[in-house]
Amino acid sequence: MSALLTIHQLRVAYGKLHAVQEVDLQVNADERVCLIGANGAGKTTLLKTIAGLLSSTGGSIHFNSLSITHAAPHDILKRGIALVPEGRGIFNQMSVAENLALGAYIRSDKLAVQRDIDLIYQAYPRLGERRHQAAGQLSGGEQQLLAVQRALLSRPKLLLLDEPSMGLAPLMVEALFVTLNHAHQQGVALLLVEQNARLALVHSDRAYVMETGRIVLHDTSTALAANPAVGAAYLGL
Ligand code: ATP
């Protein structure tokens, strides 16, 4: 398997607080990887750093064998990494259509973008019906689907997702993972941060466990789900 994202000895700090410490992590092409860990473990910090929203204080990040360690967010997006941030990052006052259009701002093939948006409206009729309404009027689940589809409109090779299931009803969580698995079947690799470890391990191939800024375990998701220490700490077993 070829490495798509390779993180080596990454460190990120907020002043004196070392939120990410010597992290090594890899996502291969076509892989679904999840990152689990308690509140404050450093998961969001790691995703934001990959997306270029935070600067690292040491170590390196390579994507497709090229360094993106100090690249700007729009450059990282152009290279093929899109982030669905915690809390979705939907612009509530803007329409559904305007939110989607933002996802495609790096693309110049405007006809293909419109075709992709039409396909989204076909697949998600609720988004289609409400295309001219403010995105803030959508339900939480619909907003999360909008956020994922907006990110996919940049045609990423790797999608970073920060707590996508947070606050969603079980049926919406199911719909969300159908969407993510479909994207994965289309060749998009996933790096998923989830508080819901059970869900994350079911929907991933490999998993990393993060505690106070460090990766303390990594293995196939099946092996980690069967690991008694993971079961006790994260699966309530
Ligand atoms: P959660 O699941 O609660 O989002 P997390 O694993 O994503 O947790 P981070 O949000 O990355 O963890 O936080 C890692 C550490 O960095 C925590 O101690 C947090 O308090 C701290 N932190 C996060 N953002 C900032 C910030 N902007 N300024 C200072 N400290 C921060």
PDB file of C-alpha atoms and ligand atoms in Angstrom:
ATOM      1  CA  MET A   1       0.000   0.000   0.000  1.00  0.00           C
ATOM      2  CA  SER A   2       1.313   3.474  -0.804  1.00  0.00           C
ATOM      3  CA  ALA A   3       1.486   6.167   1.843  1.00  0.00           C
ATOM      4  CA  LEU A   4      -0.703   9.172   1.114  1.00  0.00           C
ATOM      5  CA  LEU A   5      -0.145  11.077   4.351  1.00  0.00           C
ATOM      6  CA  THR A   6       2.957  10.567   6.467  1.00  0.00           C
ATOM      7  CA  ILE A   7       3.340  12.405   9.759  1.00  0.00           C
ATOM      8  CA  HIS A   8       6.699  12.098  11.468  1.00  0.00           C
ATOM      9  CA  GLN A   9       7.545  13.185  15.017  1.00  0.00           C
ATOM     10  CA  LEU A  10       5.043  16.043  14.843  1.00  0.00           C
ATOM     11  CA  ARG A  11       4.873  18.547  17.669  1.00  0.00           C
ATOM     12  CA  VAL A  12       2.342  21.338  18.127  1.00  0.00           C
ATOM     13  CA  ALA A  13       2.131  23.690  21.091  1.00  0.00           C
ATOM     14  CA  TYR A  14      -0.129  26.455  22.351  1.00  0.00           C
ATOM     15  CA  GLY A  15       2.461  28.519  24.186  1.00  0.00           C
ATOM     16  CA  LYS A  16       3.762  26.242  26.920  1.00  0.00           C
ATOM     17  CA  LEU A  17       1.067  23.609  26.419  1.00  0.00           C
ATOM     18  CA  HIS A  18       2.367  20.740  24.265  1.00  0.00           C
ATOM     19  CA  ALA A  19      -0.865  19.573  22.663  1.00  0.00           C
ATOM     20  CA  VAL A  20       0.758  17.177  20.135  1.00  0.00           C
ATOM     21  CA  GLN A  21       4.013  15.431  20.996  1.00  0.00           C
ATOM     22  CA  GLU A  22       6.197  13.336  18.673  1.00  0.00           C
ATOM     23  CA  VAL A  23       3.259  11.972  16.741  1.00  0.00           C
ATOM     24  CA  ASP A  24       3.873   9.453  13.946  1.00  0.00           C
ATOM     25  CA  LEU A  25       0.842   8.617  11.834  1.00  0.00           C
ATOM     26  CA  GLN A  26       0.226   7.344   8.342  1.00  0.00           C
ATOM     27  CA  VAL A  27      -2.779   7.165   6.054  1.00  0.00           C
ATOM     28  CA  ASN A  28      -2.430   5.031   2.946  1.00  0.00           C
ATOM     29  CA  ALA A  29      -4.259   5.631  -0.304  1.00  0.00           C
ATOM     30  CA  ASP A  30      -7.813   4.219  -0.124  1.00  0.00           C
ATOM     31  CA  GLU A  31      -7.569   3.685   3.615  1.00  0.00           C
ATOM     32  CA  ARG A  32     -10.010   4.639   6.372  1.00  0.00           C
ATOM     33  CA  VAL A  33      -8.104   5.540   9.508  1.00  0.00           C
ATOM     34  CA  CYS A  34      -9.594   6.701  12.786  1.00  0.00           C
ATOM     35  CA  LEU A  35      -8.118   8.547  15.709  1.00  0.00           C
ATOM     36  CA  ILE A  36      -9.747   8.031  19.072  1.00  0.00           C
ATOM     37  CA  GLY A  37      -8.968   9.488  22.474  1.00  0.00           C
ATOM     38  CA  ALA A  38     -10.434  11.373  25.409  1.00  0.00           C
ATOM     39  CA  ASN A  39     -11.302  15.078  25.465  1.00  0.00           C
ATOM     40  CA  GLY A  40      -8.212  17.225  25.197  1.00  0.00           C
ATOM     41  CA  ALA A  41      -5.994  14.438  23.856  1.00  0.00           C
ATOM     42  CA  GLY A  42      -4.922  16.634  20.931  1.00  0.00           C
ATOM     43  CA  LYS A  43      -7.009  15.154  18.105  1.00  0.00           C
ATOM     44  CA  THR A  44      -8.466  18.431  16.826  1.00  0.00           C
ATOM     45  CA  THR A  45      -5.064  20.083  17.076  1.00  0.00           C
ATOM     46  CA  LEU A  46      -3.572  17.334  14.923  1.00  0.00           C
ATOM     47  CA  LEU A  47      -6.272  17.620  12.236  1.00  0.00           C
ATOM     48  CA  LYS A  48      -6.001  21.415  12.146  1.00  0.00           C
ATOM     49  CA  THR A  49      -2.243  21.160  11.764  1.00  0.00           C
ATOM     50  CA  ILE A  50      -2.554  18.739   8.838  1.00  0.00           C
ATOM     51  CA  ALA A  51      -4.997  21.196   7.208  1.00  0.00           C
ATOM     52  CA  GLY A  52      -2.520  24.068   7.710  1.00  0.00           C
ATOM     53  CA  LEU A  53      -4.674  25.964  10.211  1.00  0.00           C
ATOM     54  CA  LEU A  54      -2.059  25.586  12.968  1.00  0.00           C
ATOM     55  CA  SER A  55       1.736  25.591  12.717  1.00  0.00           C
ATOM     56  CA  SER A  56       3.798  22.723  14.011  1.00  0.00           C
ATOM     57  CA  THR A  57       6.757  23.336  16.293  1.00  0.00           C
ATOM     58  CA  GLY A  58       8.653  20.271  15.095  1.00  0.00           C
ATOM     59  CA  GLY A  59       8.489  17.199  12.904  1.00  0.00           C
ATOM     60  CA  SER A  60       7.104  16.882   9.389  1.00  0.00           C
ATOM     61  CA  ILE A  61       3.970  16.214   7.354  1.00  0.00           C
ATOM     62  CA  HIS A  62       4.234  14.772   3.852  1.00  0.00           C
ATOM     63  CA  PHE A  63       1.397  14.280   1.399  1.00  0.00           C
ATOM     64  CA  ASN A  64       2.028  12.266  -1.761  1.00  0.00           C
ATOM     65  CA  SER A  65       5.722  12.321  -0.766  1.00  0.00           C
ATOM     66  CA  LEU A  66       5.888  16.149  -0.787  1.00  0.00           C
ATOM     67  CA  SER A  67       6.285  18.223   2.362  1.00  0.00           C
ATOM     68  CA  ILE A  68       3.215  20.210   3.415  1.00  0.00           C
ATOM     69  CA  THR A  69       4.648  20.885   6.871  1.00  0.00           C
ATOM     70  CA  HIS A  70       4.572  24.655   6.435  1.00  0.00           C
ATOM     71  CA  ALA A  71       2.092  24.955   3.570  1.00  0.00           C
ATOM     72  CA  ALA A  72      -0.868  27.368   3.675  1.00  0.00           C
ATOM     73  CA  PRO A  73      -4.429  26.008   4.049  1.00  0.00           C
ATOM     74  CA  HIS A  74      -5.504  26.787   0.456  1.00  0.00           C
ATOM     75  CA  ASP A  75      -2.354  25.099  -0.881  1.00  0.00           C
ATOM     76  CA  ILE A  76      -3.068  22.006   1.207  1.00  0.00           C
ATOM     77  CA  LEU A  77      -6.647  21.974  -0.092  1.00  0.00           C
ATOM     78  CA  LYS A  78      -5.358  22.236  -3.671  1.00  0.00           C
ATOM     79  CA  ARG A  79      -3.065  19.297  -3.109  1.00  0.00           C
ATOM     80  CA  GLY A  80      -6.048  17.191  -2.088  1.00  0.00           C
ATOM     81  CA  ILE A  81      -6.730  17.408   1.652  1.00  0.00           C
ATOM     82  CA  ALA A  82     -10.119  18.743   2.787  1.00  0.00           C
ATOM     83  CA  LEU A  83     -11.251  19.224   6.383  1.00  0.00           C
ATOM     84  CA  VAL A  84     -14.769  18.899   7.765  1.00  0.00           C
ATOM     85  CA  PRO A  85     -14.207  20.801  11.004  1.00  0.00           C
ATOM     86  CA  GLU A  86     -15.663  20.164  14.418  1.00  0.00           C
ATOM     87  CA  GLY A  87     -19.029  21.942  14.546  1.00  0.00           C
ATOM     88  CA  ARG A  88     -19.295  21.629  10.734  1.00  0.00           C
ATOM     89  CA  GLY A  89     -18.191  25.173   9.803  1.00  0.00           C
ATOM     90  CA  ILE A  90     -21.380  25.862   7.857  1.00  0.00           C
ATOM     91  CA  PHE A  91     -22.115  29.531   7.110  1.00  0.00           C
ATOM     92  CA  ASN A  92     -25.591  29.773   8.641  1.00  0.00           C
ATOM     93  CA  GLN A  93     -26.685  32.970   6.897  1.00  0.00           C
ATOM     94  CA  MET A  94     -25.586  31.794   3.454  1.00  0.00           C
ATOM     95  CA  SER A  95     -27.786  29.535   1.338  1.00  0.00           C
ATOM     96  CA  VAL A  96     -27.195  25.806   0.912  1.00  0.00           C
ATOM     97  CA  ALA A  97     -26.113  26.496  -2.699  1.00  0.00           C
ATOM     98  CA  GLU A  98     -23.648  29.208  -1.607  1.00  0.00           C
ATOM     99  CA  ASN A  99     -22.152  26.918   1.027  1.00  0.00           C
ATOM    100  CA  LEU A 100     -21.658  24.184  -1.573  1.00  0.00           C
ATOM    101  CA  ALA A 101     -20.134  26.616  -4.079  1.00  0.00           C
ATOM    102  CA  LEU A 102     -17.513  27.554  -1.463  1.00  0.00           C
ATOM    103  CA  GLY A 103     -16.337  23.959  -1.376  1.00  0.00           C
ATOM    104  CA  ALA A 104     -15.459  24.116  -5.055  1.00  0.00           C
ATOM    105  CA  TYR A 105     -13.653  27.457  -5.031  1.00  0.00           C
ATOM    106  CA  ILE A 106     -10.303  25.909  -5.964  1.00  0.00           C
ATOM    107  CA  ARG A 107     -11.757  24.247  -9.077  1.00  0.00           C
ATOM    108  CA  SER A 108     -11.808  25.943 -12.473  1.00  0.00           C
ATOM    109  CA  ASP A 109     -14.019  23.324 -14.204  1.00  0.00           C
ATOM    110  CA  LYS A 110     -17.220  25.225 -13.412  1.00  0.00           C
ATOM    111  CA  LEU A 111     -19.495  23.076 -15.610  1.00  0.00           C
ATOM    112  CA  ALA A 112     -18.310  19.916 -13.860  1.00  0.00           C
ATOM    113  CA  VAL A 113     -18.792  21.648 -10.497  1.00  0.00           C
ATOM    114  CA  GLN A 114     -22.419  22.417 -11.384  1.00  0.00           C
ATOM    115  CA  ARG A 115     -22.901  18.794 -12.475  1.00  0.00           C
ATOM    116  CA  ASP A 116     -21.455  17.612  -9.145  1.00  0.00           C
ATOM    117  CA  ILE A 117     -23.772  19.976  -7.250  1.00  0.00           C
ATOM    118  CA  ASP A 118     -26.785  18.702  -9.228  1.00  0.00           C
ATOM    119  CA  LEU A 119     -25.781  15.142  -8.314  1.00  0.00           C
ATOM    120  CA  ILE A 120     -25.670  16.153  -4.645  1.00  0.00           C
ATOM    121  CA  TYR A 121     -29.207  17.566  -4.934  1.00  0.00           C
ATOM    122  CA  GLN A 122     -30.373  14.309  -6.528  1.00  0.00           C
ATOM    123  CA  ALA A 123     -28.753  12.173  -3.838  1.00  0.00           C
ATOM    124  CA  TYR A 124     -29.915  14.450  -1.013  1.00  0.00           C
ATOM    125  CA  PRO A 125     -33.317  15.857  -2.030  1.00  0.00           C
ATOM    126  CA  ARG A 126     -33.613  17.789   1.265  1.00  0.00           C
ATOM    127  CA  LEU A 127     -30.542  19.806   0.271  1.00  0.00           C
ATOM    128  CA  GLY A 128     -31.957  20.273  -3.231  1.00  0.00           C
ATOM    129  CA  GLU A 129     -35.337  21.476  -1.965  1.00  0.00           C
ATOM    130  CA  ARG A 130     -33.634  23.923   0.346  1.00  0.00           C
ATOM    131  CA  ARG A 131     -30.864  25.087  -1.954  1.00  0.00           C
ATOM    132  CA  HIS A 132     -31.967  28.747  -1.736  1.00  0.00           C
ATOM    133  CA  GLN A 133     -32.658  28.709   2.007  1.00  0.00           C
ATOM    134  CA  ALA A 134     -30.215  29.708   4.706  1.00  0.00           C
ATOM    135  CA  ALA A 135     -28.072  26.710   5.672  1.00  0.00           C
ATOM    136  CA  GLY A 136     -28.675  27.552   9.341  1.00  0.00           C
ATOM    137  CA  GLN A 137     -32.293  26.407   8.882  1.00  0.00           C
ATOM    138  CA  LEU A 138     -31.237  22.837   8.113  1.00  0.00           C
ATOM    139  CA  SER A 139     -31.338  20.184  10.830  1.00  0.00           C
ATOM    140  CA  GLY A 140     -28.040  19.259  12.484  1.00  0.00           C
ATOM    141  CA  GLY A 141     -27.789  16.074  10.426  1.00  0.00           C
ATOM    142  CA  GLU A 142     -28.521  17.874   7.171  1.00  0.00           C
ATOM    143  CA  GLN A 143     -25.882  20.476   8.039  1.00  0.00           C
ATOM    144  CA  GLN A 144     -23.335  17.718   8.639  1.00  0.00           C
ATOM    145  CA  LEU A 145     -24.148  16.129   5.265  1.00  0.00           C
ATOM    146  CA  LEU A 146     -23.831  19.589   3.687  1.00  0.00           C
ATOM    147  CA  ALA A 147     -20.444  20.068   5.358  1.00  0.00           C
ATOM    148  CA  VAL A 148     -19.215  16.691   4.062  1.00  0.00           C
ATOM    149  CA  GLN A 149     -20.527  17.315   0.536  1.00  0.00           C
ATOM    150  CA  ARG A 150     -19.003  20.805   0.536  1.00  0.00           C
ATOM    151  CA  ALA A 151     -15.618  19.316   1.433  1.00  0.00           C
ATOM    152  CA  LEU A 152     -15.977  16.582  -1.225  1.00  0.00           C
ATOM    153  CA  LEU A 153     -16.638  19.231  -3.895  1.00  0.00           C
ATOM    154  CA  SER A 154     -12.942  20.116  -3.776  1.00  0.00           C
ATOM    155  CA  ARG A 155     -12.360  16.516  -4.982  1.00  0.00           C
ATOM    156  CA  PRO A 156      -9.965  15.623  -2.174  1.00  0.00           C
ATOM    157  CA  LYS A 157      -7.787  12.536  -2.043  1.00  0.00           C
ATOM    158  CA  LEU A 158      -7.956  12.660   1.745  1.00  0.00           C
ATOM    159  CA  LEU A 159     -10.892  13.839   3.831  1.00  0.00           C
ATOM    160  CA  LEU A 160     -10.265  14.845   7.444  1.00  0.00           C
ATOM    161  CA  LEU A 161     -13.342  14.640   9.674  1.00  0.00           C
ATOM    162  CA  ASP A 162     -13.507  16.060  13.176  1.00  0.00           C
ATOM    163  CA  GLU A 163     -16.267  14.479  15.276  1.00  0.00           C
ATOM    164  CA  PRO A 164     -18.799  14.250  12.432  1.00  0.00           C
ATOM    165  CA  SER A 165     -21.332  12.238  14.454  1.00  0.00           C
ATOM    166  CA  MET A 166     -21.445  14.687  17.353  1.00  0.00           C
ATOM    167  CA  GLY A 167     -24.981  15.644  18.340  1.00  0.00           C
ATOM    168  CA  LEU A 168     -26.657  13.664  15.550  1.00  0.00           C
ATOM    169  CA  ALA A 169     -29.623  11.314  15.921  1.00  0.00           C
ATOM    170  CA  PRO A 170     -28.789   7.644  15.198  1.00  0.00           C
ATOM    171  CA  LEU A 171     -30.524   7.656  11.801  1.00  0.00           C
ATOM    172  CA  MET A 172     -28.535  10.694  10.710  1.00  0.00           C
ATOM    173  CA  VAL A 173     -25.316   9.073  11.909  1.00  0.00           C
ATOM    174  CA  GLU A 174     -26.173   6.091   9.718  1.00  0.00           C
ATOM    175  CA  ALA A 175     -26.825   8.366   6.722  1.00  0.00           C
ATOM    176  CA  LEU A 176     -23.547  10.153   7.383  1.00  0.00           C
ATOM    177  CA  PHE A 177     -21.527   6.946   7.361  1.00  0.00           C
ATOM    178  CA  VAL A 178     -23.293   5.721   4.204  1.00  0.00           C
ATOM    179  CA  THR A 179     -22.064   8.968   2.611  1.00  0.00           C
ATOM    180  CA  LEU A 180     -18.536   8.543   3.971  1.00  0.00           C
ATOM    181  CA  ASN A 181     -18.325   4.914   2.893  1.00  0.00           C
ATOM    182  CA  HIS A 182     -19.542   5.912  -0.569  1.00  0.00           C
ATOM    183  CA  ALA A 183     -16.799   8.563  -0.779  1.00  0.00           C
ATOM    184  CA  HIS A 184     -14.299   5.938   0.319  1.00  0.00           C
ATOM    185  CA  GLN A 185     -15.490   3.564  -2.428  1.00  0.00           C
ATOM    186  CA  GLN A 186     -14.881   6.400  -4.901  1.00  0.00           C
ATOM    187  CA  GLY A 187     -11.237   6.441  -3.802  1.00  0.00           C
ATOM    188  CA  VAL A 188     -11.188   9.083  -1.042  1.00  0.00           C
ATOM    189  CA  ALA A 189      -9.061   8.169   1.975  1.00  0.00           C
ATOM    190  CA  LEU A 190     -10.515   9.125   5.359  1.00  0.00           C
ATOM    191  CA  LEU A 191      -8.932  10.278   8.602  1.00  0.00           C
ATOM    192  CA  LEU A 192     -11.714  10.294  11.145  1.00  0.00           C
ATOM    193  CA  VAL A 193     -11.592  11.751  14.645  1.00  0.00           C
ATOM    194  CA  GLU A 194     -14.403  10.417  16.824  1.00  0.00           C
ATOM    195  CA  GLN A 195     -15.407  10.505  20.463  1.00  0.00           C
ATOM    196  CA  ASN A 196     -17.662   7.571  19.656  1.00  0.00           C
ATOM    197  CA  ALA A 197     -14.897   4.962  19.550  1.00  0.00           C
ATOM    198  CA  ARG A 198     -17.240   2.070  18.845  1.00  0.00           C
ATOM    199  CA  LEU A 199     -18.578   3.797  15.732  1.00  0.00           C
ATOM    200  CA  ALA A 200     -15.102   4.856  14.610  1.00  0.00           C
ATOM    201  CA  LEU A 201     -13.654   1.363  14.930  1.00  0.00           C
ATOM    202  CA  VAL A 202     -16.533  -0.165  12.969  1.00  0.00           C
ATOM    203  CA  HIS A 203     -16.064   2.301  10.115  1.00  0.00           C
ATOM    204  CA  SER A 204     -12.276   2.215   9.767  1.00  0.00           C
ATOM    205  CA  ASP A 205      -9.502  -0.129   8.649  1.00  0.00           C
ATOM    206  CA  ARG A 206      -6.820   1.077  11.070  1.00  0.00           C
ATOM    207  CA  ALA A 207      -6.933   3.110  14.231  1.00  0.00           C
ATOM    208  CA  TYR A 208      -4.695   5.214  16.458  1.00  0.00           C
ATOM    209  CA  VAL A 209      -5.316   5.934  20.127  1.00  0.00           C
ATOM    210  CA  MET A 210      -4.148   9.322  21.378  1.00  0.00           C
ATOM    211  CA  GLU A 211      -3.618  10.283  25.024  1.00  0.00           C
ATOM    212  CA  THR A 212      -2.331  13.657  26.240  1.00  0.00           C
ATOM    213  CA  GLY A 213      -0.751  14.548  22.936  1.00  0.00           C
ATOM    214  CA  ARG A 214       0.842  11.186  22.157  1.00  0.00           C
ATOM    215  CA  ILE A 215      -0.107   8.146  20.091  1.00  0.00           C
ATOM    216  CA  VAL A 216      -0.161   5.313  22.625  1.00  0.00           C
ATOM    217  CA  LEU A 217      -1.543   2.496  20.461  1.00  0.00           C
ATOM    218  CA  HIS A 218      -2.136   1.776  16.805  1.00  0.00           C
ATOM    219  CA  ASP A 219      -3.325  -1.322  15.018  1.00  0.00           C
ATOM    220  CA  THR A 220      -6.048  -2.572  12.734  1.00  0.00           C
ATOM    221  CA  SER A 221      -9.438  -1.413  13.955  1.00  0.00           C
ATOM    222  CA  THR A 222     -10.526  -5.021  14.444  1.00  0.00           C
ATOM    223  CA  ALA A 223      -7.522  -5.722  16.684  1.00  0.00           C
ATOM    224  CA  LEU A 224      -8.003  -2.540  18.704  1.00  0.00           C
ATOM    225  CA  ALA A 225     -11.709  -3.256  19.194  1.00  0.00           C
ATOM    226  CA  ALA A 226     -10.689  -6.625  20.679  1.00  0.00           C
ATOM    227  CA  ASN A 227      -7.965  -5.097  22.869  1.00  0.00           C
ATOM    228  CA  PRO A 228      -9.130  -5.231  26.530  1.00  0.00           C
ATOM    229  CA  ALA A 229      -7.356  -1.957  27.391  1.00  0.00           C
ATOM    230  CA  VAL A 230      -9.186  -0.154  24.576  1.00  0.00           C
ATOM    231  CA  GLY A 231     -12.433  -1.855  25.553  1.00  0.00           C
ATOM    232  CA  ALA A 232     -12.116  -0.682  29.151  1.00  0.00           C
ATOM    233  CA  ALA A 233     -11.015   2.873  28.361  1.00  0.00           C
ATOM    234  CA  TYR A 234     -13.038   3.697  25.254  1.00  0.00           C
ATOM    235  CA  LEU A 235     -15.775   1.135  24.650  1.00  0.00           C
ATOM    236  CA  GLY A 236     -17.239   0.957  28.161  1.00  0.00           C
ATOM    237  CA  LEU A 237     -16.595  -2.791  28.427  1.00  0.00           C
TER     238      LEU A 237
HETATM  239  P1  ATP B   1     -11.891  17.311  22.146  1.00  0.00           P
HETATM  240  O1  ATP B   1     -12.366  15.945  21.870  1.00  0.00           O
HETATM  241  O2  ATP B   1     -12.371  17.853  23.448  1.00  0.00           O
HETATM  242  O3  ATP B   1     -12.070  18.271  21.005  1.00  0.00           O
HETATM  243  P2  ATP B   1      -9.136  16.955  21.369  1.00  0.00           P
HETATM  244  O4  ATP B   1      -8.558  15.609  21.538  1.00  0.00           O
HETATM  245  O5  ATP B   1      -9.585  17.345  20.011  1.00  0.00           O
HETATM  246  O6  ATP B   1     -10.310  17.151  22.391  1.00  0.00           O
HETATM  247  P3  ATP B   1      -7.638  19.415  21.339  1.00  0.00           P
HETATM  248  O7  ATP B   1      -8.870  20.245  21.123  1.00  0.00           O
HETATM  249  O8  ATP B   1      -6.704  19.241  20.223  1.00  0.00           O
HETATM  250  O9  ATP B   1      -8.056  17.974  21.894  1.00  0.00           O
HETATM  251  O10 ATP B   1      -6.867  20.018  22.592  1.00  0.00           O
HETATM  252  C1  ATP B   1      -5.589  19.528  23.024  1.00  0.00           C
HETATM  253  C2  ATP B   1      -5.110  20.388  24.173  1.00  0.00           C
HETATM  254  O11 ATP B   1      -4.842  21.704  23.703  1.00  0.00           O
HETATM  255  C3  ATP B   1      -6.121  20.541  25.299  1.00  0.00           C
HETATM  256  O12 ATP B   1      -5.418  20.581  26.504  1.00  0.00           O
HETATM  257  C4  ATP B   1      -6.785  21.884  25.006  1.00  0.00           C
HETATM  258  O13 ATP B   1      -7.248  22.480  26.190  1.00  0.00           O
HETATM  259  C5  ATP B   1      -5.631  22.651  24.407  1.00  0.00           C
HETATM  260  N1  ATP B   1      -6.082  23.678  23.439  1.00  0.00           N
HETATM  261  C6  ATP B   1      -6.861  23.446  22.352  1.00  0.00           C
HETATM  262  N2  ATP B   1      -7.032  24.584  21.648  1.00  0.00           N
HETATM  263  C7  ATP B   1      -6.329  25.547  22.301  1.00  0.00           C
HETATM  264  C8  ATP B   1      -6.110  26.946  22.069  1.00  0.00           C
HETATM  265  N3  ATP B   1      -6.638  27.572  21.017  1.00  0.00           N
HETATM  266  N4  ATP B   1      -5.336  27.607  22.938  1.00  0.00           N
HETATM  267  C9  ATP B   1      -4.772  26.980  24.015  1.00  0.00           C
HETATM  268  N5  ATP B   1      -4.948  25.665  24.290  1.00  0.00           N
HETATM  269  C10 ATP B   1      -5.712  24.957  23.451  1.00  0.00           C
END
